[in-house]
mmCIF file of C-alpha atoms in Angstrom:
data_model
loop_
_atom_site.group_PDB
_atom_site.id
_atom_site.type_symbol
_atom_site.label_atom_id
_atom_site.label_comp_id
_atom_site.label_asym_id
_atom_site.label_seq_id
_atom_site.Cartn_x
_atom_site.Cartn_y
_atom_site.Cartn_z
ATOM 1 C CA THR N 258 29.399 0.176 12.902
ATOM 2 C CA ILE N 259 32.467 1.147 10.882
ATOM 3 C CA SER N 260 32.294 4.768 12.008
ATOM 4 C CA LYS N 261 31.971 3.669 15.657
ATOM 5 C CA LEU N 262 34.938 1.354 15.201
ATOM 6 C CA LEU N 263 37.046 4.098 13.598
ATOM 7 C CA ASP N 264 36.039 6.602 16.279
ATOM 8 C CA GLY N 265 37.071 4.150 18.955
ATOM 9 C CA THR N 266 33.576 4.073 20.484
ATOM 10 C CA ILE N 267 33.480 0.275 20.185
ATOM 11 C CA GLY N 268 36.208 -2.293 19.841
ATOM 12 C CA LEU N 269 36.776 -4.911 17.157
ATOM 13 C CA PRO N 270 35.028 -7.744 19.072
ATOM 14 C CA GLN N 271 31.863 -5.648 19.516
ATOM 15 C CA ALA N 272 31.915 -4.592 15.851
ATOM 16 C CA TRP N 273 32.390 -8.215 14.788
ATOM 17 C CA ALA N 274 29.475 -9.310 16.975
ATOM 18 C CA GLU N 275 27.283 -6.575 15.501
ATOM 19 C CA VAL N 276 28.201 -7.632 11.952
ATOM 20 C CA GLU N 277 27.383 -11.262 12.759
ATOM 21 C CA ASN N 278 24.072 -10.175 14.278
ATOM 22 C CA LEU N 279 23.225 -8.193 11.138
ATOM 23 C CA LYS N 280 24.116 -11.217 8.972
ATOM 24 C CA ARG N 281 21.725 -13.376 11.012
ATOM 25 C CA GLU N 282 18.978 -10.779 10.645
ATOM 26 C CA LEU N 283 19.602 -10.637 6.896
ATOM 27 C CA SER N 284 19.387 -14.406 6.504
ATOM 28 C CA THR N 285 16.184 -14.447 8.582
ATOM 29 C CA MET N 286 14.701 -11.744 6.364
ATOM 30 C CA LYS N 287 15.697 -13.676 3.230
ATOM 31 C CA ARG N 288 14.016 -16.833 4.557
ATOM 32 C CA ASN N 289 10.945 -14.789 5.437
ATOM 33 C CA ILE N 290 10.826 -13.316 1.928
ATOM 34 C CA THR N 291 11.224 -16.782 0.385
ATOM 35 C CA ASP N 292 8.412 -18.187 2.519
ATOM 36 C CA ARG N 293 6.122 -15.298 1.672
ATOM 37 C CA THR N 294 6.945 -15.619 -2.021
ATOM 38 C CA LYS N 295 6.033 -19.315 -1.935
ATOM 39 C CA HIS N 296 2.778 -18.492 -0.161
ATOM 40 C CA LEU N 297 2.038 -15.770 -2.694
ATOM 41 C CA ASN N 298 2.691 -18.140 -5.607
ATOM 42 C CA VAL N 299 0.297 -20.716 -4.163
ATOM 43 C CA ALA N 300 -2.348 -18.044 -3.682
ATOM 44 C CA GLN N 301 -1.812 -16.786 -7.239
ATOM 45 C CA ARG N 302 -2.315 -20.295 -8.643
ATOM 46 C CA LYS N 303 -5.539 -20.632 -6.644
ATOM 47 C CA ILE N 304 -6.736 -17.270 -7.935
ATOM 48 C CA GLU N 305 -5.985 -18.275 -11.528
ATOM 49 C CA GLU N 306 -7.850 -21.538 -11.057
ATOM 50 C CA LEU N 307 -10.857 -19.757 -9.562
ATOM 51 C CA HIS N 308 -10.787 -17.218 -12.379
ATOM 52 C CA GLY N 309 -10.885 -20.069 -14.868
ATOM 53 C CA GLU N 310 -13.811 -21.651 -13.074
ATOM 54 C CA VAL N 311 -15.683 -18.355 -13.098
ATOM 55 C CA GLN N 312 -15.083 -17.918 -16.837
ATOM 56 C CA VAL N 313 -16.315 -21.432 -17.594
ATOM 57 C CA LEU N 314 -19.380 -21.026 -15.399
ATOM 58 C CA ARG N 315 -20.217 -17.622 -16.870
ATOM 59 C CA ALA N 316 -20.004 -18.950 -20.416
ATOM 60 C CA HIS N 317 -22.218 -21.909 -19.508
ATOM 61 C CA VAL N 318 -24.776 -19.804 -17.654
ATOM 62 C CA VAL N 319 -25.049 -17.219 -20.424
ATOM 63 C CA LYS N 320 -25.731 -19.999 -22.941
ATOM 64 C CA MET N 321 -28.375 -21.600 -20.777
ATOM 65 C CA ASP N 322 -30.010 -18.577 -19.138
ATOM 66 C CA PRO N 323 -29.147 -15.233 -20.755
ATOM 67 C CA ASP N 324 -31.045 -13.069 -18.261
ATOM 68 C CA LEU N 325 -29.687 -15.102 -15.257
ATOM 69 C CA LYS N 326 -32.994 -15.080 -13.375
ATOM 70 C CA ARG N 327 -33.630 -18.828 -13.343
ATOM 71 C CA THR N 328 -29.995 -19.725 -12.661
ATOM 72 C CA SER N 329 -29.473 -17.206 -9.870
ATOM 73 C CA THR N 330 -32.532 -18.343 -7.924
ATOM 74 C CA SER N 331 -31.615 -22.031 -8.320
ATOM 75 C CA LEU N 332 -28.127 -21.316 -6.912
ATOM 76 C CA GLY N 333 -29.492 -19.487 -3.889
ATOM 77 C CA PHE N 334 -29.148 -15.940 -5.127
ATOM 78 C CA GLN N 335 -31.812 -13.312 -5.341
ATOM 79 C CA VAL N 336 -31.758 -10.840 -8.216
ATOM 80 C CA VAL N 337 -31.538 -7.392 -6.645
ATOM 81 C CA ASP N 338 -31.295 -5.246 -9.766
ATOM 82 C CA ALA N 339 -32.349 -6.645 -13.132
ATOM 83 C CA GLY N 340 -30.449 -3.929 -15.017
ATOM 84 C CA ASP N 341 -26.915 -4.982 -14.098
ATOM 85 C CA VAL N 342 -27.939 -8.363 -12.682
ATOM 86 C CA GLU N 343 -26.625 -7.743 -9.194
ATOM 87 C CA MET N 344 -27.233 -10.728 -6.948
ATOM 88 C CA ALA N 345 -27.397 -11.187 -3.194
ATOM 89 C CA TRP N 346 -26.587 -14.482 -1.464
ATOM 90 C CA ILE N 347 -29.599 -15.946 0.353
ATOM 91 C CA GLY N 348 -28.395 -19.439 1.199
ATOM 92 C CA SER N 349 -25.372 -21.680 1.386
ATOM 93 C CA LYS N 350 -24.556 -24.417 -1.071
ATOM 94 C CA ASP N 351 -21.924 -27.096 -0.819
ATOM 95 C CA GLY N 352 -18.897 -26.430 -2.964
ATOM 96 C CA PHE N 353 -18.006 -28.557 -5.925
ATOM 97 C CA LYS N 354 -14.937 -29.126 -8.058
ATOM 98 C CA LEU N 355 -15.084 -27.968 -11.648
ATOM 99 C CA ASP N 356 -12.901 -29.605 -14.311
ATOM 100 C CA LEU N 357 -10.982 -26.813 -16.020
ATOM 101 C CA THR N 358 -8.954 -28.982 -18.378
ATOM 102 C CA ALA N 359 -10.918 -28.000 -21.488
ATOM 103 C CA TYR N 360 -10.854 -24.325 -20.516
ATOM 104 C CA LYS N 361 -7.101 -24.390 -19.931
ATOM 105 C CA VAL N 362 -6.527 -26.149 -23.255
ATOM 106 C CA GLN N 363 -8.753 -23.627 -25.043
ATOM 107 C CA THR N 364 -7.029 -20.616 -23.482
ATOM 108 C CA ALA N 365 -3.608 -22.119 -24.217
ATOM 109 C CA MET N 366 -4.656 -22.661 -27.835
ATOM 110 C CA GLU N 367 -5.929 -19.077 -28.087
ATOM 111 C CA LEU N 368 -2.664 -17.814 -26.635
ATOM 112 C CA GLU N 369 -0.624 -19.887 -29.080
ATOM 113 C CA LYS N 370 -2.789 -18.669 -31.951
ATOM 114 C CA ALA N 371 -2.234 -15.057 -30.885
ATOM 115 C CA LYS N 372 1.514 -15.677 -30.626
ATOM 116 C CA ALA N 373 1.546 -17.188 -34.117
ATOM 117 C CA VAL N 374 -0.357 -14.239 -35.565
ATOM 118 C CA ASN N 375 2.005 -11.858 -33.789
ATOM 119 C CA LEU N 376 5.033 -13.685 -35.189
ATOM 120 C CA GLN N 377 3.563 -13.606 -38.704
ATOM 121 C CA LEU N 378 2.881 -9.877 -38.406
ATOM 122 C CA GLU N 379 6.423 -9.259 -37.172
ATOM 123 C CA ARG N 380 7.779 -11.129 -40.210
ATOM 124 C CA GLU N 381 5.590 -9.067 -42.534
ATOM 125 C CA ILE N 382 6.763 -5.858 -40.861
ATOM 126 C CA GLU N 383 10.368 -6.944 -41.285
ATOM 127 C CA ALA N 384 9.809 -7.717 -44.981
ATOM 128 C CA LEU N 385 8.109 -4.365 -45.504
ATOM 129 C CA GLU N 386 10.994 -2.596 -43.781
ATOM 130 C CA VAL N 387 13.494 -4.302 -46.109
ATOM 131 C CA GLU N 388 11.356 -3.330 -49.088
ATOM 132 C CA ARG N 389 11.152 0.268 -47.811
ATOM 133 C CA LEU N 390 14.924 0.488 -47.492
ATOM 134 C CA GLU N 391 15.400 -0.915 -51.016
ATOM 135 C CA MET N 392 12.939 1.602 -52.443
ATOM 136 C CA LYS N 393 14.661 4.410 -50.538
ATOM 137 C CA SER N 394 18.029 3.475 -52.038
ATOM 138 C CA GLN N 395 16.468 3.207 -55.519
ATOM 139 C CA LEU N 396 14.935 6.663 -55.090
ATOM 140 C CA ARG N 397 18.307 8.121 -54.077
ATOM 141 C CA LEU N 398 19.953 6.515 -57.100
ATOM 142 C CA MET N 399 17.246 7.855 -59.421
ATOM 143 C CA SER N 400 17.565 11.341 -57.969
ATOM 144 C CA LEU N 401 21.353 11.186 -58.396
ATOM 145 C CA LEU N 402 20.959 10.132 -62.047
ATOM 146 C CA LYS N 403 18.392 12.880 -62.691
ATOM 147 C CA GLY N 404 20.721 15.419 -61.067
ATOM 148 C CA GLU N 405 23.616 14.324 -63.296
ATOM 149 C CA ARG N 406 21.412 14.532 -66.376
ATOM 150 C CA ALA N 407 20.171 17.998 -65.373
ATOM 151 C CA ALA N 408 23.767 19.152 -64.840
ATOM 152 C CA ARG N 409 24.758 17.967 -68.335
ATOM 153 C CA LEU N 410 21.833 19.741 -69.949
ATOM 154 C CA GLY N 411 22.804 22.877 -68.264
#
């Protein structure tokens, strides 16, 4: 646009109109990106919730039926390979809502515990680093004193 304007190919009104058109396209693209980001965030929350449900269900099933044969057939699955417990869907079941409150609290507690351990380890590392620097300076001082003593002895 600027090069066309400087070359004289288009006039100022046409260049201004083109700039305004590009601004409109940019704002449309920004709105589109915002809408898609919102949609993506909603989908991500749904995925996280489903992941939590799967984790809770897996933990429950493993406690109740370690080899998964009884559970899979009662849910409408058929065990295809007993080695890896691959299952094939053979019926449809109505969905149900699973309460993930306890799972979310447990995972949040585990995360906080890990953060606390990490913080404690960082503090210990910092203390060890201070101690290392003190020992390094003491070693330099001792070597300086030994060097002076050796120089006096000849």
